[in-house]
Tab-separated table of C-alpha atoms in Angstrom:
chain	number	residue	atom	x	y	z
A	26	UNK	CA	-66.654	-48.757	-16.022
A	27	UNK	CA	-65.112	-45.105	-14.818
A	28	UNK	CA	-61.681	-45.202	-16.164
A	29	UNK	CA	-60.768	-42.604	-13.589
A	30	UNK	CA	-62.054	-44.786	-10.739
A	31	UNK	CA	-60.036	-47.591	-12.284
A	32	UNK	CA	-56.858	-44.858	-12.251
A	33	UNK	CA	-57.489	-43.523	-8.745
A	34	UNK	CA	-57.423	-47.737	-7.379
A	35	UNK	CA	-54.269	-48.233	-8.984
A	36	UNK	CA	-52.909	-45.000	-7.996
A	37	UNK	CA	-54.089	-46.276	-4.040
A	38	UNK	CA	-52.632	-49.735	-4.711
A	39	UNK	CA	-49.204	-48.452	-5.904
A	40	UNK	CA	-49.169	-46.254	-2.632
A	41	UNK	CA	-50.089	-49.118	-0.224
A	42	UNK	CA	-46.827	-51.121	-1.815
A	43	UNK	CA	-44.533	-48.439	-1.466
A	44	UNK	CA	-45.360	-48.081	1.971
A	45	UNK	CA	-44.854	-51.907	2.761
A	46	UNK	CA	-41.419	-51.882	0.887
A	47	UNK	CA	-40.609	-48.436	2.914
A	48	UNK	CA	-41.724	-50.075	6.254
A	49	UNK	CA	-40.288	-53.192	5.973
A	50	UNK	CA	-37.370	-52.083	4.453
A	51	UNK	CA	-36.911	-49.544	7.378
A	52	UNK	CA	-37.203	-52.228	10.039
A	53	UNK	CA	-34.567	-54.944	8.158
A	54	UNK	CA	-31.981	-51.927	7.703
A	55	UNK	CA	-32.172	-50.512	11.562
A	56	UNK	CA	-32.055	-54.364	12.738
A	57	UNK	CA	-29.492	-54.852	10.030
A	58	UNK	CA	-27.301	-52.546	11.554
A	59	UNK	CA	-27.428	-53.489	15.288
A	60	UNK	CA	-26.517	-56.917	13.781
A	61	UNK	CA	-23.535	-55.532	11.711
A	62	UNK	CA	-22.210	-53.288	14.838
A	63	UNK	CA	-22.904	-56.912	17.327
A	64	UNK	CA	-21.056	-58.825	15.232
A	65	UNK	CA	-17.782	-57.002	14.355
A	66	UNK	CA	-17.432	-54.586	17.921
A	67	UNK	CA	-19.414	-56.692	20.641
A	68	UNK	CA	-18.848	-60.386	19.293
A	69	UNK	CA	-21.316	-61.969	21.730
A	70	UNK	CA	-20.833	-64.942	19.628
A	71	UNK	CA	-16.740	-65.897	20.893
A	72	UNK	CA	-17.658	-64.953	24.083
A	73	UNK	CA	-19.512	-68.306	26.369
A	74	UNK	CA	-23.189	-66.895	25.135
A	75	UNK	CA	-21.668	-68.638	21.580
A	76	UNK	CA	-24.176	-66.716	19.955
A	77	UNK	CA	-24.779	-63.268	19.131
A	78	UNK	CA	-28.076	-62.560	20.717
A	79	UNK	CA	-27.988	-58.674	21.570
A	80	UNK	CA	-29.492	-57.709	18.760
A	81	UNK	CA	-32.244	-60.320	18.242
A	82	UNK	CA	-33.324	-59.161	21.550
A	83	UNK	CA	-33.532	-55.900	19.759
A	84	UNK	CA	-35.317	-57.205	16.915
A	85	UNK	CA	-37.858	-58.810	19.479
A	86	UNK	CA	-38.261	-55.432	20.870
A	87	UNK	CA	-38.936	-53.964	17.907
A	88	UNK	CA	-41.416	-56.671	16.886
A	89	UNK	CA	-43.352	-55.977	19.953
A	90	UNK	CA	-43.726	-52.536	19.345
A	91	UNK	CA	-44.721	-52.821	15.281
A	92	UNK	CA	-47.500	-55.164	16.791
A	93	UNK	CA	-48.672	-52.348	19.320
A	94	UNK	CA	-48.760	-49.670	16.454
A	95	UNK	CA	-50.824	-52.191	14.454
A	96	UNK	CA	-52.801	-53.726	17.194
A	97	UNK	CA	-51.802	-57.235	16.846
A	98	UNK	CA	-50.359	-59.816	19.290
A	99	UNK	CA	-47.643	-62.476	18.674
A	100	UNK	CA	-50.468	-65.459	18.054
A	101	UNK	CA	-51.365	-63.131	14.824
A	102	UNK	CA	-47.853	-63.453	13.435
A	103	UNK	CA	-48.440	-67.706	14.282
A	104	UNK	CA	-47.087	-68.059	17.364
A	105	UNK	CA	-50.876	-69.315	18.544
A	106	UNK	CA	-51.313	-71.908	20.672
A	107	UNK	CA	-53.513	-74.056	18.200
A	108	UNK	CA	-51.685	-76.434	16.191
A	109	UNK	CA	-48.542	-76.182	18.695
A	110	UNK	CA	-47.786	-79.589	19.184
A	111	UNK	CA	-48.677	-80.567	15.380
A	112	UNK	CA	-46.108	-78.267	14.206
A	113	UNK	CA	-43.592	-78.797	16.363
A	114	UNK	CA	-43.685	-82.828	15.731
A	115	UNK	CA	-44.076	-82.401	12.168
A	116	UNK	CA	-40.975	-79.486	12.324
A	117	UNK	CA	-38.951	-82.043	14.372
A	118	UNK	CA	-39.741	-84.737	11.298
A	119	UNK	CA	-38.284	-82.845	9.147
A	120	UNK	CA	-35.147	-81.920	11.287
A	121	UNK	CA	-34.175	-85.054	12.385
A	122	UNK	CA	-34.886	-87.190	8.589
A	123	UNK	CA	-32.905	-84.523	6.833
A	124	UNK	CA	-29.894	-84.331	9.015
A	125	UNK	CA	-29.817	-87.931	9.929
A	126	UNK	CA	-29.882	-88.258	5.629
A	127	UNK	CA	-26.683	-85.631	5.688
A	128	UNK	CA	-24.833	-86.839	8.178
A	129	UNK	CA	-25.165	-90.124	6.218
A	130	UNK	CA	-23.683	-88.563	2.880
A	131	UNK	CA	-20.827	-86.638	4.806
A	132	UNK	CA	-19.715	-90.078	6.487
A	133	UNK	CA	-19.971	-91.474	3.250
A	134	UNK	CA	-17.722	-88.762	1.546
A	135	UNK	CA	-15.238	-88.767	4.660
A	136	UNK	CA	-14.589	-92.380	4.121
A	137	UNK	CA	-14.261	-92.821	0.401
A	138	UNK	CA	-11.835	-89.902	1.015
A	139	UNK	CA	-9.694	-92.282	3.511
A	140	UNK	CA	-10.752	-90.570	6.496
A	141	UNK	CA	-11.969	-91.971	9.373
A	142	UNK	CA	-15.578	-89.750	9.843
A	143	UNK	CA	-16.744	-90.175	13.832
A	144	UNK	CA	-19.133	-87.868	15.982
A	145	UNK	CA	-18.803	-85.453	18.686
A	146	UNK	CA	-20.746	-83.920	21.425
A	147	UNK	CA	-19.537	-80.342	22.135
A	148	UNK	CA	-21.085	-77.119	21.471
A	149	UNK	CA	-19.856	-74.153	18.833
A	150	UNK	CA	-21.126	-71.433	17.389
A	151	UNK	CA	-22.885	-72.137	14.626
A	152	UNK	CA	-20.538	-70.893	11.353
A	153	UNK	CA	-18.932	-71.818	8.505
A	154	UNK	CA	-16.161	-69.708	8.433
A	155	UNK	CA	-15.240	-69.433	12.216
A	156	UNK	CA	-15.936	-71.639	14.872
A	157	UNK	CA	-15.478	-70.889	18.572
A	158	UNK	CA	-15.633	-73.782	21.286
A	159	UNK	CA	-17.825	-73.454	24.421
A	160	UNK	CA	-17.120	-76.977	25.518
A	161	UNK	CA	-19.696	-79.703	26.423
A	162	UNK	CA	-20.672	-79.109	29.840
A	163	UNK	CA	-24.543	-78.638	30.637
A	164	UNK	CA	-24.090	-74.771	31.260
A	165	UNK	CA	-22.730	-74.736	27.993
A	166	UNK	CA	-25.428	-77.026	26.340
A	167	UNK	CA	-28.082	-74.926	28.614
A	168	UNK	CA	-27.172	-71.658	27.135
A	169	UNK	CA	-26.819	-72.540	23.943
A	170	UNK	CA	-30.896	-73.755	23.976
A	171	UNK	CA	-31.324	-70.759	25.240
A	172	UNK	CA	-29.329	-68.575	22.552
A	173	UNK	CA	-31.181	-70.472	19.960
A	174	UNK	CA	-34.704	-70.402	21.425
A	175	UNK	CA	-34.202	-66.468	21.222
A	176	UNK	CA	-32.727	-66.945	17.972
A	177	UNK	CA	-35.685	-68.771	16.351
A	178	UNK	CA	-38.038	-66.678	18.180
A	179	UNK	CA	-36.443	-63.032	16.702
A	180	UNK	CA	-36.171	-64.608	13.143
A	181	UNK	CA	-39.448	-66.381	12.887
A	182	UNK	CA	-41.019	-63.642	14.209
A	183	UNK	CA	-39.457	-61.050	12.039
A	184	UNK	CA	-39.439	-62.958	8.503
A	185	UNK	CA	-42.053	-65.454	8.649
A	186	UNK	CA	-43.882	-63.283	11.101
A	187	UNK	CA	-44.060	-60.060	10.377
A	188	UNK	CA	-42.553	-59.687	7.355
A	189	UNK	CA	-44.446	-62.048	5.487
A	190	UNK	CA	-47.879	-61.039	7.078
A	191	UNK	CA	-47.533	-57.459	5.845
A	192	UNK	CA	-46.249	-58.747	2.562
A	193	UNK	CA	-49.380	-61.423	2.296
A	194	UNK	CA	-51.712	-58.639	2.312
A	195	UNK	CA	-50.120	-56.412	-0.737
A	196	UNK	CA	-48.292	-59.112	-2.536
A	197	UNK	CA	-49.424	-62.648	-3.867
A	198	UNK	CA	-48.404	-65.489	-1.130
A	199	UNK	CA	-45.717	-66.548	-3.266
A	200	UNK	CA	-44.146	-62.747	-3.874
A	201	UNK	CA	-44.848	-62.394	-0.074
A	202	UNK	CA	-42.599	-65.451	0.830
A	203	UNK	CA	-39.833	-65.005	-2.125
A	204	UNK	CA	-39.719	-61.152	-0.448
A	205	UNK	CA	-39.036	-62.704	3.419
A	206	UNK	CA	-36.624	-65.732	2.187
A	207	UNK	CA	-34.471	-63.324	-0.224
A	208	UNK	CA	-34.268	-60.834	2.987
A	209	UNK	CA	-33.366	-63.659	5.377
A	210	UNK	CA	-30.530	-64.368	2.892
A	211	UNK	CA	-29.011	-61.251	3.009
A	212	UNK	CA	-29.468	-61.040	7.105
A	213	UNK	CA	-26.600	-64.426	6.895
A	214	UNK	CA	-24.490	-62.186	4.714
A	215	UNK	CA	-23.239	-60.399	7.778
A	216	UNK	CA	-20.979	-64.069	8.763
A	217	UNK	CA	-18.356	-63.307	6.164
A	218	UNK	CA	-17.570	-59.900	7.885
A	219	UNK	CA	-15.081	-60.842	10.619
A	220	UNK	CA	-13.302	-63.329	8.604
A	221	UNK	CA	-13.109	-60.574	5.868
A	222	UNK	CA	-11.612	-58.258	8.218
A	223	UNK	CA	-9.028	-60.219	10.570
A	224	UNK	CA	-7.872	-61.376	7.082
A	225	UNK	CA	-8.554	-65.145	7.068
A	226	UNK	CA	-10.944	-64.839	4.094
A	227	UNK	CA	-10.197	-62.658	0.867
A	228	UNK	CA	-12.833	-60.979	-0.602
A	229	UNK	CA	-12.989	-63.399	-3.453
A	230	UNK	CA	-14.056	-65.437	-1.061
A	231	UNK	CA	-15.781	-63.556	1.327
A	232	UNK	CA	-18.385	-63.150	-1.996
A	233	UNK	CA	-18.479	-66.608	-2.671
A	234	UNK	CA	-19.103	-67.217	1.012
A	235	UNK	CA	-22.071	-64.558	1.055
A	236	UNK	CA	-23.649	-65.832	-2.000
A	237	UNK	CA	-23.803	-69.158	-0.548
A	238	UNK	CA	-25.182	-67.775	3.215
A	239	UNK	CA	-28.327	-66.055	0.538
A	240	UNK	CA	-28.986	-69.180	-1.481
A	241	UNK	CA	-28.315	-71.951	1.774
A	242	UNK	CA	-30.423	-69.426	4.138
A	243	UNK	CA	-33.040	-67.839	1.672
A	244	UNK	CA	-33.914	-72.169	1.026
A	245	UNK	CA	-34.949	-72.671	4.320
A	246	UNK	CA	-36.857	-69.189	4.534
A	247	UNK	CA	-38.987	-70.095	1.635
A	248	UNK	CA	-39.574	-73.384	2.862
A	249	UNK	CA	-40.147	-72.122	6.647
A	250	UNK	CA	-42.486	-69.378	4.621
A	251	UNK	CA	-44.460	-72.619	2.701
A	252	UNK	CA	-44.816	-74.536	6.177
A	253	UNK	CA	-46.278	-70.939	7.980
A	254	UNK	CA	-48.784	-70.726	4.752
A	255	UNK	CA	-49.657	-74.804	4.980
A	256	UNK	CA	-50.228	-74.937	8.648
A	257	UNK	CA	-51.116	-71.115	9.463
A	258	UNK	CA	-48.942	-71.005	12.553
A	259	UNK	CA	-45.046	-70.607	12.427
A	260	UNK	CA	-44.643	-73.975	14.751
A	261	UNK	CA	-43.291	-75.983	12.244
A	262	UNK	CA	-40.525	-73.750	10.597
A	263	UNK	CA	-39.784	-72.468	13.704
A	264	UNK	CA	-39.119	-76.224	15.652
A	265	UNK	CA	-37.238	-77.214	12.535
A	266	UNK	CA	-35.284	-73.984	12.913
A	267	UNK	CA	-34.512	-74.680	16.635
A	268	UNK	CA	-33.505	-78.323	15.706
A	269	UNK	CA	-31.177	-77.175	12.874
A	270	UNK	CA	-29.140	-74.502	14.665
A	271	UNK	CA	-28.885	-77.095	17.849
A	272	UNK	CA	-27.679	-79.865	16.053
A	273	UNK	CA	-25.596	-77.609	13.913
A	274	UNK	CA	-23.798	-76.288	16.990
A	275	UNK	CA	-23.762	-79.437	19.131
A	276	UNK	CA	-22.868	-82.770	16.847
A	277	UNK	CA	-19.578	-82.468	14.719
A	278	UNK	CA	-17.889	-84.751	12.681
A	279	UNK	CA	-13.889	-85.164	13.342
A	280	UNK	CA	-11.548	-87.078	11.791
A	281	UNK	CA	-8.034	-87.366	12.629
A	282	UNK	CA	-7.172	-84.127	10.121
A	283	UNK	CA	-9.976	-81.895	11.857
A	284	UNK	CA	-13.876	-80.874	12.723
A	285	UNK	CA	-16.631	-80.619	10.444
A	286	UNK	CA	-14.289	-80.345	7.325
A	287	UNK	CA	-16.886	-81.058	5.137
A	288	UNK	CA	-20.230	-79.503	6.914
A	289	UNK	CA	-21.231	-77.517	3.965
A	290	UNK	CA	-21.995	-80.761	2.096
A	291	UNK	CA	-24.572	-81.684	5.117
A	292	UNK	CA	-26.107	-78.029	5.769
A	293	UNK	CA	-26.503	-78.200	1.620
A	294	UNK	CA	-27.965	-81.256	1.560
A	295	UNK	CA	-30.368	-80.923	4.507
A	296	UNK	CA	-32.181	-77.398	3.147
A	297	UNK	CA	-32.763	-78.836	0.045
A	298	UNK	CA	-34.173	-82.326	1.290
A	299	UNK	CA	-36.025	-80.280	3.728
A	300	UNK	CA	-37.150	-78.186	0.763
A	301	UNK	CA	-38.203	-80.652	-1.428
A	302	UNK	CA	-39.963	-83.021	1.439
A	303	UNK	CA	-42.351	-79.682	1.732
A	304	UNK	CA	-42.416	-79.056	-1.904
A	305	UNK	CA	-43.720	-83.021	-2.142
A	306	UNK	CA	-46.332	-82.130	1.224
A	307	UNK	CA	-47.885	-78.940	-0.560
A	308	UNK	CA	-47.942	-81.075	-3.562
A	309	UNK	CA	-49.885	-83.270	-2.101
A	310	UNK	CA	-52.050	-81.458	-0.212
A	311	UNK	CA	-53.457	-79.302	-3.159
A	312	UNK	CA	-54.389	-82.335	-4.562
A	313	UNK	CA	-55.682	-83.430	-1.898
A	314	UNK	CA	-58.020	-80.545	-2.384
């Protein structure tokens, strides 16, 4: 064996993953800070879009033109139209059991409280720090499909898209995936900002706050990442995505004190069922093997 050939691979192998970190850490930080200047000058999100959207319209933009430079089209990222339907049902599955399983618990923990837990149809924004109120009329509903449709489309795209597929081909699948869900964490960081800076949140708080947005949101990512590497399309992280945010922002739980007092306990509780249901799936499905 040439030891010198053996050097020179390396060499070309260290190269090729410093160029992935510098490209894809390029792309999150421009995106990053479209989303920073949205969120605290523009504030789509308190205005009747409810959600801020301008710059994952930018980040859709941007997605399109990394796939020109590396002459690829959306279906390569797993938006294809084989094994739509299959991962859509099997991402709605996993919405709907988790949720229904969470809103189950947070009744529970309303009432043994002395509360009186019931639901309610309106739409929000989708926070938990700030919440602004677009009403429940179907403009309001309509838009807020639409916000979220956009939404899952930028982020899917861009993490479990993109991301991931130039991460797969330098890193092991699992590094790839850990990669994507740590950076999707960090994206959620950006909620504490305005209630950092209008003062309703120390920065105690604001910390605790963005270490929970990493850990709640980078859960889902790796689990969205596992169902993209199961299935090889992005249908099923991508439907349960869609389902989560629109439930999220539509059907609250009031009591006579207030609205969604306790939601953390059911966004907690449904990424890590959803989690471990795919955990369980993969499980099975290697053995299957």
């Amino acid at each position: 064996m040439n030891i010198d050939n053996c050097q020179d691979d390396s060499e070309e192998k260290d190269m090729v993953k410093r160029r992935t970190i510098s490209v894809v850490s390029r792309m999150f930080m421009l995106l990053m800070i479209i989303r920073v200047i949205e969120i605290i000058f523009v504030k789509t999100d308190q205005t009747w879009v409810g959600e801020n959207i301008l710059h994952k319209i930018c980040c859709i933009l941007l997605i399109w033109i990394a796939l020109g430079l590396l002459g690829l089209h959306w279906s390569d990222l797993g938006f294809s139209k084989e094994g739509l339907f299959t991962g859509m049902k099997y991402g709605m599955a996993l919405g709907i059991s988790t949720f229904f399983l969470s809103y189950a618990v947070e009744f529970i923990v309303l009432s043994a409280m002395g509360k009186h837990p019931a639901l309610r149809f309106y739409i929000t924004n989708f926070s938990l720090t700030q919440t602004h109120t677009n009403g429940s009329s179907l403009l309001a509903v309509v838009v807020c499909m639409i916000g979220n449709i956009v939404n899952v489309y930028a982020e899917e795209g861009l993490f479990r898209g993109l991301f991931y597929r130039i991460g797969v081909q330098r890193y092991s699948q699992k590094t790839a995936n850990i990669i994507q869900a740590l950076l999707f964490g960090i994206w959620h960081i950006t909620n504490v900002i305005n209630p950092l800076l209008d003062g309703s949140m120390n920065i105690a708080a604001a910390v605790f706050m963005g270490m929970g947005y990493v850990l709640l949101s980078g859960i889902l990512a790796y689990e969205w990442g596992m169902c993209a590497a199961l299935t090889g399309t992005l249908w099923t992280g991508a439907s349960e995505h869609l389902f989560n945010n629109f439930i999220s922002n539509s059907l609250h739980t009031v009591t006579e004190t207030g609205a969604d007092e306790w939601m953390i306990i059911r966004i907690t509780l449904s990424n890590v069922l959803s989690l471990l249901f795919v955990l369980i799936m993969s499980r099975k499905k290697m053995h299957g093997k």
